[in-house]
Amino acid sequence: MSRVFRWVYLGLIYAFLYVPIAVLVVYSFNSSKYSTNWQGFTLKWYGQLVSDSPLREAFVNSLVIAFASSVCATILGTLAAFAFYRYRFVGRKVLYTFIYIVMMSPDIVMGISLLMFFVTLGLATGALTLLIAHITFCLPFVVVTVYSRISGLDRSIIDVAKDLGANEMQVFRHVVMPLLMPAIIAGWLLSFTLSLDDVVVSFFTTGPSFDILPLRIYSMVRLGIKPEINALSTVMFALSLVTVTVAHLVTKEKT
Amino acid sequence: MERQPIVSLKEVTKRFDDVVAVDSLSLDIYQGEFLTLLGPSGCGKTTVLRLIAGFETLTSGEIYMNGARLNGTPPNKRNVNTVFQSYALFPHMNVFDNIAFGLRMKKCEEGLVRRQVGEALEIVKMSGLENRMPHQLSGGQQQRVAMARAIVNKPQVLLLDEPLSALDYRLRQEMEIELKRIHRQLGITFVFVTHDQEEAISMSDRIAVMNRGAIEQVGTPIEIYEEPENMFVARFVGEINVFDGVVREVNNGGATVEIQGRLFPVQNRKNLGPGRAVKVLLRPEDIQVAIEGEWTEGEPYLAGSVEEVIYKGKTVDLVVRLDNKESINVTQFFNEDQENVIYREGQRVHVNWLYGWEVVLPS
């Protein structure tokens, strides 16, 4: 009895989470122009997706920004986490808390503040400002992910490596880096997905010259939801599914 | 043993902020010896080890190795290796790569690496486990790998930071014997840090007893145990009974000390004069016990009653409450004429000791 109840309960939770997505995926294969009734299977919306060149361009832009910002955030974040671990300095705890504050602060606040910042600097909004903005909001996630792993490392491991003749560079390359790799990859994937689907911050920090996918979709749905968007959302959903799965496998990996 | 110090500490001081971890400590460590730094936790023994290894920088003083000043030389440039308390094996490398790490950092060619790792594995009796990962090894095996990883570099001095403390009792005893064997086999200097006095006594050539960043006494295990120079060493190394007394009379090499109103003849190595307050120290196994009424011809004794009888197999331990309410511990060995436990709780007994078995320190 309780076993049945447990499965029903669990089923309801997952239905709540996934039914809307399932509906979206199903309707992306619907040949009707209107999402409300089913008129048979088709792949034409996916075809239209491929032929829609502004959309394609926005998609490529999104990938480029996501890739570049996640790589930068990962490098900076890993170094920051290493510094928090390795060195004892005044205000270390306070600074670490500040990392969390950036992570928790609402996107809208971040978007507006970044916009103000760029305007003050006299920077025209576009690809560059968007990239900076994305690095900014991805960075804390990398720091936190990497730091949580690095703080679990036995400090004597670094001492041992030095004792055995390794210099600072060799210690980092042969010992610290390999041990942190799962966290670094997880941090990078997290940044990549965060950057890929950000709307709010991007809305404030990019200009008309540089369109990215989430903003493009946002402007498209203002004129009503086209089946094309269902198809696009399905593609993006599949993409995040793959990333999350990879991230999970990598962090679970034994070291 | 060649009397040429391989490592020489001269008035070494290490301060962490306001805390003095090591306070103007001087010590010579000789080629090939097994030297133990023994002391309670926080006495600075690990800091001394880390100073020799180069993980900490000196606040003041000098460290020499083979006569050359070592201050400021980074750990990767010193001909010493360390075995850590936590073993600290590289979790992402197998046994072979762990041991090979030091050689590879020195850019040894791979054939030589293979040969030397093989030899090191043989010394620690771990051959055949090259491909295991650290998490697949037991505590004792990890310990052996950590040893092999250090000795493969052929250091002149091997530093061991409480390497046995994480092992259970039986394994620890086994590893004590193993460590001694490896020490003999390699002929290099071992500097061993521990808070366990039994470990120190059974393994060392010399022991340096440390307290509050300074050395209280350096000597062979027998000297440390039989002739402690001060109360700290006496109390820290082994169990000991302390009697307060006063010197009443001095005669050539000896003295008479009054303890609890009775006069005992003692040796007077420190030439303490009459009237001097002293502490007379006796190990539990150096105290003789006799049941009241069985006592022999007129020797001085202290009277008391047995409070507890603890049978230990090889020995029987007694807690005796003396008539002045102090309690003392006595260990009796079984021998041919006394094979059974003859003591009972509440029994009246007399205790004393043989002349010269006591240690007399000024109060």
mmCIF file of N, CA, C and O in Angstrom, chain B residues 57-126:
data_model
loop_
_atom_site.group_PDB
_atom_site.id
_atom_site.type_symbol
_atom_site.label_atom_id
_atom_site.label_comp_id
_atom_site.label_asym_id
_atom_site.label_seq_id
_atom_site.Cartn_x
_atom_site.Cartn_y
_atom_site.Cartn_z
ATOM 1 N N THR B 57 58.861 28.573 7.435
ATOM 2 C CA THR B 57 60.099 29.345 7.447
ATOM 3 C C THR B 57 60.439 29.716 8.882
ATOM 4 O O THR B 57 59.563 29.938 9.705
ATOM 5 N N LEU B 58 61.724 29.755 9.167
ATOM 6 C CA LEU B 58 62.194 30.063 10.508
ATOM 7 C C LEU B 58 61.905 31.497 10.880
ATOM 8 O O LEU B 58 62.001 32.385 10.042
ATOM 9 N N THR B 59 61.537 31.733 12.146
ATOM 10 C CA THR B 59 61.460 33.099 12.636
ATOM 11 C C THR B 59 62.867 33.577 12.963
ATOM 12 O O THR B 59 63.253 34.680 12.627
ATOM 13 N N SER B 60 63.634 32.700 13.639
ATOM 14 C CA SER B 60 65.055 32.994 13.832
ATOM 15 C C SER B 60 65.790 31.685 14.067
ATOM 16 O O SER B 60 65.168 30.647 14.275
ATOM 17 N N GLY B 61 67.119 31.738 14.009
ATOM 18 C CA GLY B 61 67.912 30.532 14.182
ATOM 19 C C GLY B 61 68.396 29.986 12.849
ATOM 20 O O GLY B 61 68.178 30.602 11.802
ATOM 21 N N GLU B 62 69.097 28.852 12.932
ATOM 22 C CA GLU B 62 69.685 28.274 11.715
ATOM 23 C C GLU B 62 69.419 26.782 11.675
ATOM 24 O O GLU B 62 69.365 26.125 12.698
ATOM 25 N N ILE B 63 69.260 26.279 10.454
ATOM 26 C CA ILE B 63 69.229 24.827 10.268
ATOM 27 C C ILE B 63 70.339 24.491 9.276
ATOM 28 O O ILE B 63 70.430 25.095 8.200
ATOM 29 N N TYR B 64 71.210 23.545 9.661
ATOM 30 C CA TYR B 64 72.276 23.103 8.760
ATOM 31 C C TYR B 64 72.029 21.673 8.366
ATOM 32 O O TYR B 64 71.535 20.875 9.146
ATOM 33 N N MET B 65 72.336 21.370 7.108
ATOM 34 C CA MET B 65 72.303 19.975 6.702
ATOM 35 C C MET B 65 73.630 19.696 6.023
ATOM 36 O O MET B 65 74.026 20.414 5.107
ATOM 37 N N ASN B 66 74.341 18.670 6.490
ATOM 38 C CA ASN B 66 75.688 18.380 6.004
ATOM 39 C C ASN B 66 76.565 19.620 6.062
ATOM 40 O O ASN B 66 77.354 19.886 5.167
ATOM 41 N N GLY B 67 76.370 20.421 7.071
ATOM 42 C CA GLY B 67 77.194 21.610 7.246
ATOM 43 C C GLY B 67 76.761 22.812 6.432
ATOM 44 O O GLY B 67 77.278 23.902 6.624
ATOM 45 N N ALA B 68 75.811 22.642 5.513
ATOM 46 C CA ALA B 68 75.376 23.776 4.686
ATOM 47 C C ALA B 68 74.094 24.371 5.263
ATOM 48 O O ALA B 68 73.195 23.647 5.683
ATOM 49 N N ARG B 69 74.042 25.687 5.252
ATOM 50 C CA ARG B 69 72.877 26.373 5.806
ATOM 51 C C ARG B 69 71.656 26.117 4.922
ATOM 52 O O ARG B 69 71.726 26.183 3.703
ATOM 53 N N LEU B 70 70.524 25.813 5.583
ATOM 54 C CA LEU B 70 69.346 25.377 4.838
ATOM 55 C C LEU B 70 68.221 26.416 4.852
ATOM 56 O O LEU B 70 67.205 26.232 4.193
ATOM 57 N N ASN B 71 68.412 27.507 5.615
ATOM 58 C CA ASN B 71 67.340 28.505 5.712
ATOM 59 C C ASN B 71 66.902 28.951 4.308
ATOM 60 O O ASN B 71 67.743 29.264 3.478
ATOM 61 N N GLY B 72 65.607 28.973 4.084
ATOM 62 C CA GLY B 72 65.104 29.521 2.841
ATOM 63 C C GLY B 72 65.110 28.573 1.651
ATOM 64 O O GLY B 72 64.531 28.880 0.617
ATOM 65 N N THR B 73 65.759 27.422 1.782
ATOM 66 C CA THR B 73 65.707 26.454 0.687
ATOM 67 C C THR B 73 64.297 25.856 0.638
ATOM 68 O O THR B 73 63.809 25.376 1.652
ATOM 69 N N PRO B 74 63.609 25.900 -0.529
ATOM 70 C CA PRO B 74 62.260 25.351 -0.590
ATOM 71 C C PRO B 74 62.274 23.818 -0.458
ATOM 72 O O PRO B 74 63.294 23.187 -0.727
ATOM 73 N N PRO B 75 61.133 23.234 -0.029
ATOM 74 C CA PRO B 75 61.093 21.794 0.231
ATOM 75 C C PRO B 75 61.506 20.940 -0.968
ATOM 76 O O PRO B 75 62.090 19.873 -0.786
ATOM 77 N N ASN B 76 61.206 21.436 -2.182
ATOM 78 C CA ASN B 76 61.531 20.614 -3.351
ATOM 79 C C ASN B 76 63.020 20.591 -3.662
ATOM 80 O O ASN B 76 63.474 19.875 -4.536
ATOM 81 N N LYS B 77 63.806 21.399 -2.922
ATOM 82 C CA LYS B 77 65.243 21.429 -3.163
ATOM 83 C C LYS B 77 66.029 20.837 -1.993
ATOM 84 O O LYS B 77 67.223 21.016 -1.883
ATOM 85 N N ARG B 78 65.317 20.169 -1.073
ATOM 86 C CA ARG B 78 66.005 19.599 0.089
ATOM 87 C C ARG B 78 66.079 18.086 -0.042
ATOM 88 O O ARG B 78 65.142 17.458 -0.527
ATOM 89 N N ASN B 79 67.188 17.555 0.437
ATOM 90 C CA ASN B 79 67.365 16.111 0.319
ATOM 91 C C ASN B 79 66.733 15.367 1.496
ATOM 92 O O ASN B 79 67.342 14.513 2.113
ATOM 93 N N VAL B 80 65.509 15.775 1.816
ATOM 94 C CA VAL B 80 64.748 15.082 2.853
ATOM 95 C C VAL B 80 63.366 14.777 2.288
ATOM 96 O O VAL B 80 62.898 15.471 1.393
ATOM 97 N N ASN B 81 62.757 13.716 2.778
ATOM 98 C CA ASN B 81 61.387 13.428 2.381
ATOM 99 C C ASN B 81 60.552 13.150 3.618
ATOM 100 O O ASN B 81 61.070 12.772 4.662
ATOM 101 N N THR B 82 59.249 13.363 3.455
ATOM 102 C CA THR B 82 58.349 13.287 4.602
ATOM 103 C C THR B 82 57.269 12.243 4.380
ATOM 104 O O THR B 82 56.740 12.135 3.282
ATOM 105 N N VAL B 83 56.962 11.514 5.431
ATOM 106 C CA VAL B 83 55.780 10.651 5.411
ATOM 107 C C VAL B 83 54.766 11.319 6.333
ATOM 108 O O VAL B 83 55.049 11.545 7.504
ATOM 109 N N PHE B 84 53.599 11.650 5.788
ATOM 110 C CA PHE B 84 52.626 12.416 6.547
ATOM 111 C C PHE B 84 51.690 11.526 7.344
ATOM 112 O O PHE B 84 51.434 10.383 6.994
ATOM 113 N N GLN B 85 51.158 12.132 8.386
ATOM 114 C CA GLN B 85 50.212 11.450 9.250
ATOM 115 C C GLN B 85 49.018 10.910 8.467
ATOM 116 O O GLN B 85 48.571 9.803 8.682
ATOM 117 N N SER B 86 48.531 11.709 7.523
ATOM 118 C CA SER B 86 47.347 11.299 6.765
ATOM 119 C C SER B 86 47.736 10.513 5.516
ATOM 120 O O SER B 86 46.901 10.254 4.673
ATOM 121 N N TYR B 87 48.996 10.164 5.373
ATOM 122 C CA TYR B 87 49.572 9.496 4.200
ATOM 123 C C TYR B 87 49.558 10.397 2.974
ATOM 124 O O TYR B 87 50.510 10.451 2.233
ATOM 125 N N ALA B 88 48.401 11.072 2.760
ATOM 126 C CA ALA B 88 48.286 12.016 1.648
ATOM 127 C C ALA B 88 48.737 11.412 0.328
ATOM 128 O O ALA B 88 49.493 12.024 -0.421
ATOM 129 N N LEU B 89 48.261 10.230 0.028
ATOM 130 C CA LEU B 89 48.525 9.660 -1.298
ATOM 131 C C LEU B 89 47.747 10.477 -2.320
ATOM 132 O O LEU B 89 46.680 10.999 -2.011
ATOM 133 N N PHE B 90 48.283 10.570 -3.544
ATOM 134 C CA PHE B 90 47.547 11.285 -4.587
ATOM 135 C C PHE B 90 46.366 10.404 -5.006
ATOM 136 O O PHE B 90 46.573 9.324 -5.549
ATOM 137 N N PRO B 91 45.131 10.859 -4.747
ATOM 138 C CA PRO B 91 43.984 9.965 -4.960
ATOM 139 C C PRO B 91 43.734 9.639 -6.432
ATOM 140 O O PRO B 91 43.060 8.658 -6.724
ATOM 141 N N HIS B 92 44.283 10.450 -7.328
ATOM 142 C CA HIS B 92 44.006 10.218 -8.746
ATOM 143 C C HIS B 92 45.091 9.394 -9.424
ATOM 144 O O HIS B 92 45.082 9.238 -10.633
ATOM 145 N N MET B 93 46.049 8.895 -8.639
ATOM 146 C CA MET B 93 47.129 8.109 -9.238
ATOM 147 C C MET B 93 47.147 6.728 -8.597
ATOM 148 O O MET B 93 46.844 6.595 -7.403
ATOM 149 N N ASN B 94 47.539 5.731 -9.376
ATOM 150 C CA ASN B 94 47.661 4.409 -8.789
ATOM 151 C C ASN B 94 48.957 4.316 -7.981
ATOM 152 O O ASN B 94 49.733 5.266 -7.913
ATOM 153 N N VAL B 95 49.149 3.150 -7.374
ATOM 154 C CA VAL B 95 50.298 2.971 -6.484
ATOM 155 C C VAL B 95 51.607 3.272 -7.211
ATOM 156 O O VAL B 95 52.457 4.005 -6.710
ATOM 157 N N PHE B 96 51.736 2.734 -8.420
ATOM 158 C CA PHE B 96 52.970 2.941 -9.168
ATOM 159 C C PHE B 96 53.241 4.434 -9.407
ATOM 160 O O PHE B 96 54.323 4.932 -9.120
ATOM 161 N N ASP B 97 52.217 5.143 -9.907
ATOM 162 C CA ASP B 97 52.407 6.563 -10.226
ATOM 163 C C ASP B 97 52.656 7.394 -8.976
ATOM 164 O O ASP B 97 53.402 8.375 -9.008
ATOM 165 N N ASN B 98 52.008 7.012 -7.879
ATOM 166 C CA ASN B 98 52.273 7.695 -6.618
ATOM 167 C C ASN B 98 53.747 7.613 -6.262
ATOM 168 O O ASN B 98 54.381 8.620 -5.948
ATOM 169 N N ILE B 99 54.279 6.388 -6.314
ATOM 170 C CA ILE B 99 55.676 6.193 -5.910
ATOM 171 C C ILE B 99 56.625 6.835 -6.918
ATOM 172 O O ILE B 99 57.661 7.374 -6.552
ATOM 173 N N ALA B 100 56.223 6.807 -8.185
ATOM 174 C CA ALA B 100 57.096 7.336 -9.235
ATOM 175 C C ALA B 100 57.134 8.863 -9.269
ATOM 176 O O ALA B 100 57.998 9.451 -9.914
ATOM 177 N N PHE B 101 56.194 9.502 -8.563
ATOM 178 C CA PHE B 101 56.029 10.960 -8.668
ATOM 179 C C PHE B 101 57.342 11.729 -8.482
ATOM 180 O O PHE B 101 57.721 12.540 -9.321
ATOM 181 N N GLY B 102 58.039 11.424 -7.395
ATOM 182 C CA GLY B 102 59.279 12.145 -7.096
ATOM 183 C C GLY B 102 60.325 11.972 -8.181
ATOM 184 O O GLY B 102 60.988 12.929 -8.594
ATOM 185 N N LEU B 103 60.458 10.746 -8.671
ATOM 186 C CA LEU B 103 61.456 10.463 -9.710
ATOM 187 C C LEU B 103 61.092 11.179 -11.002
ATOM 188 O O LEU B 103 61.940 11.727 -11.697
ATOM 189 N N ARG B 104 59.803 11.187 -11.318
ATOM 190 C CA ARG B 104 59.362 11.841 -12.560
ATOM 191 C C ARG B 104 59.553 13.342 -12.478
ATOM 192 O O ARG B 104 59.873 13.990 -13.480
ATOM 193 N N MET B 105 59.368 13.917 -11.293
ATOM 194 C CA MET B 105 59.601 15.347 -11.140
ATOM 195 C C MET B 105 61.073 15.663 -11.397
ATOM 196 O O MET B 105 61.420 16.745 -11.839
ATOM 197 N N LYS B 106 61.941 14.683 -11.100
ATOM 198 C CA LYS B 106 63.365 14.881 -11.346
ATOM 199 C C LYS B 106 63.746 14.495 -12.764
ATOM 200 O O LYS B 106 64.931 14.442 -13.104
ATOM 201 N N LYS B 107 62.738 14.138 -13.577
ATOM 202 C CA LYS B 107 62.944 13.791 -14.976
ATOM 203 C C LYS B 107 63.852 12.569 -15.151
ATOM 204 O O LYS B 107 64.694 12.531 -16.046
ATOM 205 N N CYS B 108 63.699 11.595 -14.272
ATOM 206 C CA CYS B 108 64.438 10.338 -14.454
ATOM 207 C C CYS B 108 63.859 9.619 -15.665
ATOM 208 O O CYS B 108 62.665 9.729 -15.942
ATOM 209 N N GLU B 109 64.685 8.866 -16.370
ATOM 210 C CA GLU B 109 64.139 8.171 -17.534
ATOM 211 C C GLU B 109 63.314 6.970 -17.058
ATOM 212 O O GLU B 109 63.573 6.379 -16.023
ATOM 213 N N GLU B 110 62.287 6.646 -17.854
ATOM 214 C CA GLU B 110 61.217 5.752 -17.413
ATOM 215 C C GLU B 110 61.705 4.347 -16.992
ATOM 216 O O GLU B 110 61.152 3.741 -16.078
ATOM 217 N N GLY B 111 62.773 3.870 -17.637
ATOM 218 C CA GLY B 111 63.306 2.557 -17.276
ATOM 219 C C GLY B 111 63.845 2.551 -15.848
ATOM 220 O O GLY B 111 63.582 1.627 -15.068
ATOM 221 N N LEU B 112 64.551 3.611 -15.507
ATOM 222 C CA LEU B 112 65.107 3.758 -14.162
ATOM 223 C C LEU B 112 63.968 3.891 -13.150
ATOM 224 O O LEU B 112 63.997 3.294 -12.076
ATOM 225 N N VAL B 113 62.953 4.677 -13.539
ATOM 226 C CA VAL B 113 61.793 4.868 -12.670
ATOM 227 C C VAL B 113 61.179 3.508 -12.342
ATOM 228 O O VAL B 113 60.947 3.180 -11.178
ATOM 229 N N ARG B 114 60.984 2.680 -13.397
ATOM 230 C CA ARG B 114 60.351 1.382 -13.194
ATOM 231 C C ARG B 114 61.167 0.526 -12.230
ATOM 232 O O ARG B 114 60.632 -0.099 -11.336
ATOM 233 N N ARG B 115 62.496 0.551 -12.432
ATOM 234 C CA ARG B 115 63.358 -0.270 -11.596
ATOM 235 C C ARG B 115 63.307 0.175 -10.136
ATOM 236 O O ARG B 115 63.145 -0.624 -9.224
ATOM 237 N N GLN B 116 63.418 1.496 -9.947
ATOM 238 C CA GLN B 116 63.487 1.990 -8.576
ATOM 239 C C GLN B 116 62.162 1.871 -7.845
ATOM 240 O O GLN B 116 62.133 1.591 -6.647
ATOM 241 N N VAL B 117 61.053 2.089 -8.575
ATOM 242 C CA VAL B 117 59.743 1.909 -7.946
ATOM 243 C C VAL B 117 59.595 0.441 -7.538
ATOM 244 O O VAL B 117 59.107 0.134 -6.440
ATOM 245 N N GLY B 118 60.051 -0.456 -8.404
ATOM 246 C CA GLY B 118 60.009 -1.880 -8.091
ATOM 247 C C GLY B 118 60.770 -2.198 -6.813
ATOM 248 O O GLY B 118 60.272 -2.916 -5.939
ATOM 249 N N GLU B 119 61.962 -1.622 -6.697
ATOM 250 C CA GLU B 119 62.770 -1.848 -5.490
ATOM 251 C C GLU B 119 62.068 -1.321 -4.236
ATOM 252 O O GLU B 119 62.015 -1.996 -3.208
ATOM 253 N N ALA B 120 61.531 -0.096 -4.370
ATOM 254 C CA ALA B 120 60.860 0.515 -3.212
ATOM 255 C C ALA B 120 59.667 -0.337 -2.780
ATOM 256 O O ALA B 120 59.437 -0.545 -1.589
ATOM 257 N N LEU B 121 58.912 -0.842 -3.773
ATOM 258 C CA LEU B 121 57.763 -1.684 -3.454
ATOM 259 C C LEU B 121 58.198 -2.949 -2.736
ATOM 260 O O LEU B 121 57.523 -3.441 -1.838
ATOM 261 N N GLU B 122 59.361 -3.459 -3.145
ATOM 262 C CA GLU B 122 59.873 -4.661 -2.510
ATOM 263 C C GLU B 122 60.233 -4.391 -1.048
ATOM 264 O O GLU B 122 59.926 -5.183 -0.167
ATOM 265 N N ILE B 123 60.870 -3.239 -0.830
ATOM 266 C CA ILE B 123 61.268 -2.900 0.542
ATOM 267 C C ILE B 123 60.058 -2.819 1.461
ATOM 268 O O ILE B 123 60.084 -3.297 2.588
ATOM 269 N N VAL B 124 58.965 -2.245 0.966
ATOM 270 C CA VAL B 124 57.778 -2.130 1.823
ATOM 271 C C VAL B 124 56.834 -3.322 1.651
ATOM 272 O O VAL B 124 55.725 -3.319 2.177
ATOM 273 N N LYS B 125 57.288 -4.336 0.920
ATOM 274 C CA LYS B 125 56.508 -5.571 0.723
ATOM 275 C C LYS B 125 55.136 -5.304 0.105
ATOM 276 O O LYS B 125 54.104 -5.749 0.604
ATOM 277 N N MET B 126 55.125 -4.526 -0.970
ATOM 278 C CA MET B 126 53.863 -4.235 -1.650
ATOM 279 C C MET B 126 53.933 -4.603 -3.131
ATOM 280 O O MET B 126 53.089 -4.160 -3.917
#
